[in-house]
Short mmCIF file of C-alpha atoms and ligand atoms in Angstrom, two decimals:
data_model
loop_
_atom_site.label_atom_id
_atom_site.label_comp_id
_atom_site.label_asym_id
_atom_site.label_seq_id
_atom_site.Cartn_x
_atom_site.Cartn_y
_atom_site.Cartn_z
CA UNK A 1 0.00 0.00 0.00
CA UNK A 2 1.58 3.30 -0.93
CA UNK A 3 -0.36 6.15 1.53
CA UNK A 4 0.36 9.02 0.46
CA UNK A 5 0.74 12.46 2.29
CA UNK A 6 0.81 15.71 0.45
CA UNK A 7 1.76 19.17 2.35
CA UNK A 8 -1.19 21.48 0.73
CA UNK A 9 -0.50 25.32 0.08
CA UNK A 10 -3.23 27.90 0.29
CA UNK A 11 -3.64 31.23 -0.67
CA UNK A 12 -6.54 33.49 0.49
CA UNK A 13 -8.12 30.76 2.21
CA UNK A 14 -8.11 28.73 -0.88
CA UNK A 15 -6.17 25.98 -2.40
CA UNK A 16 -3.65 26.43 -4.66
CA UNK A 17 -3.98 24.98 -8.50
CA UNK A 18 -0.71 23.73 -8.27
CA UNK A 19 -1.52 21.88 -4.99
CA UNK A 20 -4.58 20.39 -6.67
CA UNK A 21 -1.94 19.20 -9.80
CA UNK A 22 0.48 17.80 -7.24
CA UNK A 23 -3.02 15.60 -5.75
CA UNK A 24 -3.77 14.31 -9.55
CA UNK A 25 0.13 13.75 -9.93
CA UNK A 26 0.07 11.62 -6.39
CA UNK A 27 -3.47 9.72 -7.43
CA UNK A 28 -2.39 8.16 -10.46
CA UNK A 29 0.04 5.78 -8.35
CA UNK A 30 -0.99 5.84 -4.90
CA UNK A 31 -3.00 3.78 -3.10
CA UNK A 32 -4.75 6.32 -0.72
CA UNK A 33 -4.05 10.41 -0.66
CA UNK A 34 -4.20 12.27 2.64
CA UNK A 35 -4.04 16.18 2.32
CA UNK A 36 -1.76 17.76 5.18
CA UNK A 37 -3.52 21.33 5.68
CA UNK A 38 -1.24 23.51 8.20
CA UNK A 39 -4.23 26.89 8.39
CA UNK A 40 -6.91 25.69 9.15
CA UNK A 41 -10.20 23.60 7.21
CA UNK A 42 -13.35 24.60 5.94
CA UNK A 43 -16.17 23.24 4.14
CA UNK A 44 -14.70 24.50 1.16
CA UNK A 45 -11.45 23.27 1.31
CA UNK A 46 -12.65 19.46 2.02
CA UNK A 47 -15.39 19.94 -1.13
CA UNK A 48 -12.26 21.05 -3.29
CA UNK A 49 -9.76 18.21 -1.87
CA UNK A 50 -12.76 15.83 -2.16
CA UNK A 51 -13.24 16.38 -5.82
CA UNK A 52 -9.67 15.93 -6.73
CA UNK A 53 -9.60 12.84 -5.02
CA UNK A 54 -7.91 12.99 -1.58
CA UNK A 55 -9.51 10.47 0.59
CA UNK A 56 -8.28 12.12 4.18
CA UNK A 57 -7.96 15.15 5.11
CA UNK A 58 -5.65 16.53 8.16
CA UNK A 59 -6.59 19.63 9.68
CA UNK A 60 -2.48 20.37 11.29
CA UNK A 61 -3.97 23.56 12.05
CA UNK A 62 -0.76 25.51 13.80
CA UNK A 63 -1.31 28.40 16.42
CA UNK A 64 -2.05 31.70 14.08
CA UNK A 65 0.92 33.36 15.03
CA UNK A 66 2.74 34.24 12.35
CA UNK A 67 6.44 33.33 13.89
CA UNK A 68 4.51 29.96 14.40
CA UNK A 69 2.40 29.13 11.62
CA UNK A 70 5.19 30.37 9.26
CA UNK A 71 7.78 29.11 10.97
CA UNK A 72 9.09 26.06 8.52
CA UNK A 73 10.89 24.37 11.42
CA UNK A 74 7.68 24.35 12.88
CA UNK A 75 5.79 22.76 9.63
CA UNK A 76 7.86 20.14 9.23
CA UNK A 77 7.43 19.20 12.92
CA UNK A 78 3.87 19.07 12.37
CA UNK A 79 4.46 16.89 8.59
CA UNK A 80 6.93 14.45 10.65
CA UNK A 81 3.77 13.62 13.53
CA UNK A 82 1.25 13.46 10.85
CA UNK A 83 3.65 10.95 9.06
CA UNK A 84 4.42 8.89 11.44
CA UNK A 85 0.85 8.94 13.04
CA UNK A 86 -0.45 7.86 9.82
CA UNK A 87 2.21 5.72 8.66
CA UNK A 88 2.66 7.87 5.31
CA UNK A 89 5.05 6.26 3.28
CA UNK A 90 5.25 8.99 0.05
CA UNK A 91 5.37 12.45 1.30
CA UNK A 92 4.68 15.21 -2.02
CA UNK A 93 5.09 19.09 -1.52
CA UNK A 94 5.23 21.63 -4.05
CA UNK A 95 9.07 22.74 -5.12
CA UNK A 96 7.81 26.18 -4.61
CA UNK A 97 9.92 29.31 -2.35
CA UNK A 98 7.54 27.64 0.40
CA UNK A 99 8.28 23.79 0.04
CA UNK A 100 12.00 24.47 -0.62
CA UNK A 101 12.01 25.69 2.79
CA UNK A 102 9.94 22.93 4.39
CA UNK A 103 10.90 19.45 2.73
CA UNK A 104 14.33 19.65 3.12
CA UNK A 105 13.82 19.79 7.18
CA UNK A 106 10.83 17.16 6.95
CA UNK A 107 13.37 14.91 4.89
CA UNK A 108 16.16 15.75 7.51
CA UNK A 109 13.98 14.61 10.54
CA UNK A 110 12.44 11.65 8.54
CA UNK A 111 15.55 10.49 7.51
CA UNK A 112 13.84 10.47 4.03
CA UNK A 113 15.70 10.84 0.35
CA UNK A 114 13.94 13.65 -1.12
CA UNK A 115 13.98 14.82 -5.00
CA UNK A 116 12.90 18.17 -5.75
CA UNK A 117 12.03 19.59 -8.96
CA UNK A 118 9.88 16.43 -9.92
CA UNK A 119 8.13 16.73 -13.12
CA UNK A 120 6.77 13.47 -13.05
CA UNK A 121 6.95 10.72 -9.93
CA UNK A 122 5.66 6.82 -9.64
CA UNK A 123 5.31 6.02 -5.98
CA UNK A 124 4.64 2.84 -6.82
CA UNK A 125 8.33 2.53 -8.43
CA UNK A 126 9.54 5.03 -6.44
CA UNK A 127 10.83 6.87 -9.32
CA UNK A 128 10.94 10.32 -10.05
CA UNK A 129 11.59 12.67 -13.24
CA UNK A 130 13.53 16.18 -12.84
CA UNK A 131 15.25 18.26 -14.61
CA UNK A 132 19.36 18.70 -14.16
CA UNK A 133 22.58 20.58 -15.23
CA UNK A 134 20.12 23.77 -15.42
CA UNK A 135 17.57 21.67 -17.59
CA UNK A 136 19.90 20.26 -20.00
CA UNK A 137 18.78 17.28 -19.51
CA UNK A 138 16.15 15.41 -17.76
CA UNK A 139 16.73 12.26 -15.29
CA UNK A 140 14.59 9.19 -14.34
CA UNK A 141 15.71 8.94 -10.28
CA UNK A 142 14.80 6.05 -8.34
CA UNK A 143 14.39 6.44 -4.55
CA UNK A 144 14.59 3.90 -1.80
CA UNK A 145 13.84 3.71 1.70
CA UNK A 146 10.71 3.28 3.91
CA UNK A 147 9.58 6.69 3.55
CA UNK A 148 9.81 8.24 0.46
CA UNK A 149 9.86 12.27 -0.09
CA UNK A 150 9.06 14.52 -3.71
CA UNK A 151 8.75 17.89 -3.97
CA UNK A 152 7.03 18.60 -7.52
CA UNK A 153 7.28 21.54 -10.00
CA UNK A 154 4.35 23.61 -9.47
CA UNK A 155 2.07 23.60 -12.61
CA UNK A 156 3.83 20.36 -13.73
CA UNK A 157 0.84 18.16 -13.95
CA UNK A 158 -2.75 20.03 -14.42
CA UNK A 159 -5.56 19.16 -11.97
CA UNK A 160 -7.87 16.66 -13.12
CA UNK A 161 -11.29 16.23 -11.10
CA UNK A 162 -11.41 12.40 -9.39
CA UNK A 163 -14.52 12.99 -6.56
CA UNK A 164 -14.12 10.69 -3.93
CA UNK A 165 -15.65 10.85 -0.36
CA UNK A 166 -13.68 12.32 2.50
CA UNK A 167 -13.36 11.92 5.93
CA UNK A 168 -11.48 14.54 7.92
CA UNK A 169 -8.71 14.07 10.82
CA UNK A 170 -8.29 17.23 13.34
CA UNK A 171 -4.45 16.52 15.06
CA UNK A 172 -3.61 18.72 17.12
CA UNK A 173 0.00 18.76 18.91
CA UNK A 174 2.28 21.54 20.69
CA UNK A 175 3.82 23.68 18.41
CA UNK A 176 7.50 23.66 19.61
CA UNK A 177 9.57 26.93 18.35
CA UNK A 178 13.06 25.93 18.16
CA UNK A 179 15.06 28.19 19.53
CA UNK A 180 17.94 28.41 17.18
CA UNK A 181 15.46 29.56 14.11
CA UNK A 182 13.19 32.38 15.34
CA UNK A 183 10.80 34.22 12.26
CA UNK A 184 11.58 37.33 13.08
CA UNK A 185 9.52 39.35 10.38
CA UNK A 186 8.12 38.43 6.73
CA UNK A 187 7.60 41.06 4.36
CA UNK A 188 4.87 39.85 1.56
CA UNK A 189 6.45 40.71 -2.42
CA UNK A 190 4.02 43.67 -3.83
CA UNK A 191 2.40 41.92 -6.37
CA UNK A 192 0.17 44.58 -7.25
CA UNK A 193 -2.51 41.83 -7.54
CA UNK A 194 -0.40 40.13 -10.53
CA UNK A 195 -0.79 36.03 -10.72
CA UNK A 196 2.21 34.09 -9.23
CA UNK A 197 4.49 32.91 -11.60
CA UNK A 198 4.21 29.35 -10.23
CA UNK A 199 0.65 29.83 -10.75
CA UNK A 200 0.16 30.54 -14.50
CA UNK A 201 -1.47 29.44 -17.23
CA UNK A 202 0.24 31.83 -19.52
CA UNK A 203 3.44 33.81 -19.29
CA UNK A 204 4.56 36.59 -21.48
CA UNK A 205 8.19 37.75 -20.64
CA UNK A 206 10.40 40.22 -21.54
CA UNK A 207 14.60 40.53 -21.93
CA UNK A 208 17.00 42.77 -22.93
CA UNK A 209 14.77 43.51 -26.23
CA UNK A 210 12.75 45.65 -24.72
CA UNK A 211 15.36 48.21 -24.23
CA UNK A 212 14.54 50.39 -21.10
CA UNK A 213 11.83 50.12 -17.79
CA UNK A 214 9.27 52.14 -19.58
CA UNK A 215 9.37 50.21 -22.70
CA UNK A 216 8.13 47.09 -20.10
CA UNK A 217 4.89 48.92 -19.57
CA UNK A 218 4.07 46.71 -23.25
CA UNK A 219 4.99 43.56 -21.24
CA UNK A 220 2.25 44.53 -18.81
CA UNK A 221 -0.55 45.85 -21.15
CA UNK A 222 0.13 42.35 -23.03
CA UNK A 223 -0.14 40.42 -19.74
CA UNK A 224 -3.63 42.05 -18.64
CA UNK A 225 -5.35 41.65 -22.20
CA UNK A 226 -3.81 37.77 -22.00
CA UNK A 227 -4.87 37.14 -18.25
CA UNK A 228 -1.51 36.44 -18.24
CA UNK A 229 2.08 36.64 -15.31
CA UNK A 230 4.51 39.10 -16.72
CA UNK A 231 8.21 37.92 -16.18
CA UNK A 232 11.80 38.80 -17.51
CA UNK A 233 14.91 37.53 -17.83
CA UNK A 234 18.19 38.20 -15.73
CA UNK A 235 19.89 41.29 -17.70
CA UNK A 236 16.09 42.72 -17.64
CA UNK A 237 16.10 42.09 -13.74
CA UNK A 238 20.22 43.34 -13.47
CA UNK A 239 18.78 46.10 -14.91
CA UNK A 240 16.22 47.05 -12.55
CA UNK A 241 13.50 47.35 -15.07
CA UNK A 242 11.55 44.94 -12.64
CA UNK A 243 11.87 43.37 -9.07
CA UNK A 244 13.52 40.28 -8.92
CA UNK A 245 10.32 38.08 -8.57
CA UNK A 246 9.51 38.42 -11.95
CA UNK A 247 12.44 36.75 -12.98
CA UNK A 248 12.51 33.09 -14.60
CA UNK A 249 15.13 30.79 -15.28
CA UNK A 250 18.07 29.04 -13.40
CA UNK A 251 18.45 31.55 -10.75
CA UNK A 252 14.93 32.84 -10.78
CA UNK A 253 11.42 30.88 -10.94
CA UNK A 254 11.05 27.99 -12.34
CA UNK A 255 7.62 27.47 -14.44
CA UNK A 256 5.40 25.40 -16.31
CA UNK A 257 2.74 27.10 -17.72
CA UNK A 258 0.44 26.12 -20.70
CA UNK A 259 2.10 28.81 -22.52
CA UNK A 260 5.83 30.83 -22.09
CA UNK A 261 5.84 33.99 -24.73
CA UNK A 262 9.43 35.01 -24.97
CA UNK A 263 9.61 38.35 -25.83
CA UNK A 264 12.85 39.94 -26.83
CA UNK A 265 14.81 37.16 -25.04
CA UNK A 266 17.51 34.86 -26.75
CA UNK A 267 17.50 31.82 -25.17
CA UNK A 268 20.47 31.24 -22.63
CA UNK A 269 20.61 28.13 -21.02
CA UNK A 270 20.19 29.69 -18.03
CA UNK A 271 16.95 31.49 -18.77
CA UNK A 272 15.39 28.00 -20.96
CA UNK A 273 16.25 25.97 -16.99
CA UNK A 274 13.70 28.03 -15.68
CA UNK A 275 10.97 27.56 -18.39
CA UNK A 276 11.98 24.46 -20.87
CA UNK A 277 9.04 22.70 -19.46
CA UNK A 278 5.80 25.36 -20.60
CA UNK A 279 4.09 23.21 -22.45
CA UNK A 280 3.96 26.08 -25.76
CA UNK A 281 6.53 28.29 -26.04
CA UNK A 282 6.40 31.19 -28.48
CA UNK A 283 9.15 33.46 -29.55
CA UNK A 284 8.58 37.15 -30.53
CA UNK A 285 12.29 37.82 -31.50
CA UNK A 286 13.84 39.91 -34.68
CA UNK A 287 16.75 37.64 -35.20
CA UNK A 288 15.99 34.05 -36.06
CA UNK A 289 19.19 32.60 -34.93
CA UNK A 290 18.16 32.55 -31.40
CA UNK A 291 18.33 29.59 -29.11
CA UNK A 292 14.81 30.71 -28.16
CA UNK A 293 13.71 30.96 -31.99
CA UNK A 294 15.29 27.48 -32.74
CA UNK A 295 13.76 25.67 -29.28
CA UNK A 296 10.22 26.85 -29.87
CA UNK A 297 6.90 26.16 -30.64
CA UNK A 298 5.79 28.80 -32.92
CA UNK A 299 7.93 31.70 -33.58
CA UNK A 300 7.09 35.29 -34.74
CA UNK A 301 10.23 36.91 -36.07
CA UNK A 302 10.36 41.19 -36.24
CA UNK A 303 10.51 44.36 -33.86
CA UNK A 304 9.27 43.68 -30.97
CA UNK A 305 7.39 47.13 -30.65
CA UNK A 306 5.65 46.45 -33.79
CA UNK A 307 4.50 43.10 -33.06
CA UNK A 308 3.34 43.42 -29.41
CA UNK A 309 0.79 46.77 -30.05
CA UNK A 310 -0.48 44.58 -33.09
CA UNK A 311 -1.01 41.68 -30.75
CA UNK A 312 -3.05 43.78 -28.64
CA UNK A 313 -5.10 45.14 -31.30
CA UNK A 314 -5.76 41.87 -32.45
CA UNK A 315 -7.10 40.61 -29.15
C1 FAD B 1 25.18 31.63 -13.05
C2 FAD B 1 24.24 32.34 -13.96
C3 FAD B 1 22.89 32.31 -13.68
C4 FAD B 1 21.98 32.94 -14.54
N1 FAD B 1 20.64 32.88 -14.25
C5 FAD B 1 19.77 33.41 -15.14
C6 FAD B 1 18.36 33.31 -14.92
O1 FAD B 1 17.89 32.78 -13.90
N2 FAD B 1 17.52 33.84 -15.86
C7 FAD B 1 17.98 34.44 -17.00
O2 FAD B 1 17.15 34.90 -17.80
N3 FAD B 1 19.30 34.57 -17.20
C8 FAD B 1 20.20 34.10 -16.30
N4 FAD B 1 21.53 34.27 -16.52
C9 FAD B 1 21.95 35.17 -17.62
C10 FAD B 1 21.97 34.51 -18.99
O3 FAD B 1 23.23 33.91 -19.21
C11 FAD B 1 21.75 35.55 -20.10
O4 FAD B 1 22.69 36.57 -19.99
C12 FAD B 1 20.36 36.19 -20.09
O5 FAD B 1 19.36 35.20 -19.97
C13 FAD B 1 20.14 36.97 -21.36
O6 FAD B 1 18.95 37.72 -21.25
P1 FAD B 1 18.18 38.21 -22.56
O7 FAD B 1 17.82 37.03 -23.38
O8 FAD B 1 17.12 39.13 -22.09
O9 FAD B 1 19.29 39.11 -23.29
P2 FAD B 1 20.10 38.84 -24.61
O10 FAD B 1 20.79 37.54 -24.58
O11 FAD B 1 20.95 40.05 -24.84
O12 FAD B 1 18.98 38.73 -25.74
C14 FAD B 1 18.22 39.81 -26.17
C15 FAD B 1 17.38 39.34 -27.36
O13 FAD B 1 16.48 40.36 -27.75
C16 FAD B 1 16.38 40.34 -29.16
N5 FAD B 1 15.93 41.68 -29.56
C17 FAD B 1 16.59 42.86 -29.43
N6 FAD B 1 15.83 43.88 -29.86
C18 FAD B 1 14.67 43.34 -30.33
C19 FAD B 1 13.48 43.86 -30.90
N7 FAD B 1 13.33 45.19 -31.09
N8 FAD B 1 12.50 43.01 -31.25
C20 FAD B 1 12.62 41.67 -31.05
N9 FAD B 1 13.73 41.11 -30.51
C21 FAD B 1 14.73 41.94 -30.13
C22 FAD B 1 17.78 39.99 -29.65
O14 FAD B 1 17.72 39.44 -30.97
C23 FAD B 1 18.19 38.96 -28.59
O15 FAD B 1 17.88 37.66 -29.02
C24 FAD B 1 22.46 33.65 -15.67
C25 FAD B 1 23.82 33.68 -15.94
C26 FAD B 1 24.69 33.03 -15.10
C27 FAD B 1 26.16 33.06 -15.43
#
């Protein structure tokens, strides 16, 4: 019997899509799916785990204290008793800012090998896909052990509904604040309501191409008439055009939306190891020599500032 446990993220009192891609991921090889929720349950959130097929649901609801409930050390405390409690033997969490912080000290404790970056996982097998050498190349990774640990690409699998009925588990426990890692303070990104990266459907991003920081205003008209993330490459980042969360690749997010538009961006390794795996990649770019023009779906080749006002007139 493979049970497995998956560390759910929320945001604004929901669940997160990618959370509900990492259940579908988890359900096509595991026996039984229990959903570890750290903030607290509602009606809601049991309907919405229910329909994507978790069949327990554990409410690990910590103290709402923010140098608490944030506290990672503290998570994976709480992951570790609902493990062992429930003799989880697959533990999934999302490889997102979040889960990079958590399943590394819930591997730690559990003694666990851990894989992060999973595209793909069988925890039947045990196996896991993920990208290396800043996505040159994927690997097939097999994992052994009792307890078994991924932490999967956010947006790597999209949620597919699987209703089943759920039964819900309230464990409660002490919250114990180590005292060598005290939260001291957490300052939230501005967003300015913009989607997550992580989270997107569709990204349209922009590099050295676009010149200046005004010039990126296009990036964002293009974004809202697309319902899509803006992002940018390093030299557009270096540049201070935008903050660094908008930036993708091997030392920025890593994504895998439905769709990647690369404007104005040529395709360095580094930037492709943070989006190789979009499922369409398009390439607005005036010189077709490009790594990004050669590695893409469909490419549109010109100015840049011709081709994204037309774009918008068009939609
Ligand atoms: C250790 C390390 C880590 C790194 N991490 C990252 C990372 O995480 N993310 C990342 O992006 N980079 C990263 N880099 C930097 C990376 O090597 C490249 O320098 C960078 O990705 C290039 O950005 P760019 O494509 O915007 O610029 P360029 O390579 O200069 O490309 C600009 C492109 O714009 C096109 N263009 C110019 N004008 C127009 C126009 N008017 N219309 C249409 N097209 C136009 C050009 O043809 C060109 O293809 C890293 C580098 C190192 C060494």
């Amino acid at each position: 019997m493979k049970q497995a446990g998956i560390v759910i993220e929320m945001e604004n009192g929901r669940v997160k899509e990618t959370s509900l891609g990492m259940i579908t991921l988890a359900g096509r090889t595991a026996d039984s799916l229990t959903a570890m929720v750290m903030s607290g349950i509602t009606d809601d959130i049991t309907d919405h785990l229910s329909e994507y097929g978790v069949h327990t649901i554990v409410d690990l609801s910590l103290p709402d204290a923010p140098e608490i409930r944030r506290n990672p050390a503290v998570q994976a405390t709480a992951v570790v008793h609902a493990a062992r409690e429930l003799k989880l033997d697959r533990i999934l969490g999302l490889s997102s800012p979040e889960g990079k912080d958590l399943l590394p000290r819930v591997a730690a404790l559990l003694d666990a090998p851990l894989i992060m970056d999973c595209v793909d996982a069988d925890l039947k097998t045990g196996t896991a896909t993920t990208s290396q050498y800043s996505g040159k190349m994927m690997a097939k990774i097999q994992l052994t052990g009792e307890i078994l640990m991924f932490g999967v690409r956010p947006n790597a699998v999209l949620p597919e509904s699987k209703p089943v009925p759920a039964k819900t588990i309230a464990m409660t426990m002490d919250a114990v604040v180590p005292e060598n890692i005290i939260l001291l303070s957490r300052d939230e990104a501005d967003t300015e309501g913009r989607q997550s990266l992580a989270e997107a459907d569709i990204i349209i991003a922009g590099g050295r191409g676009l010149k200046n920081k005004d010039n990126f205003s296009l990036i964002f008209d293009c974004a809202e008439k697309l319902n899509a993330a803006p992002a940018a490459s390093r030299v557009a980042v270096d540049e201070g055009w935008v903050p660094y969360a908008f930036q993708v690749g091997q030392t920025g997010e890593k994504v895998s939306p439905q769709v990647y538009i690369a404007c104005g961006i040529s395709g360095s390794i580094q930037h492709f190891a943070g989006m190789k795996t979009a499922k369409m990649i398009i390439a607005v770019n005036k010189d077709e020599n490009t790594a990004m023009m050669a590695n893409c779906d469909y490419q549109v080749q010109g100015d840049l500032f011709a081709i994204l006002p037309e774009i918008m007139r068009q939609l």
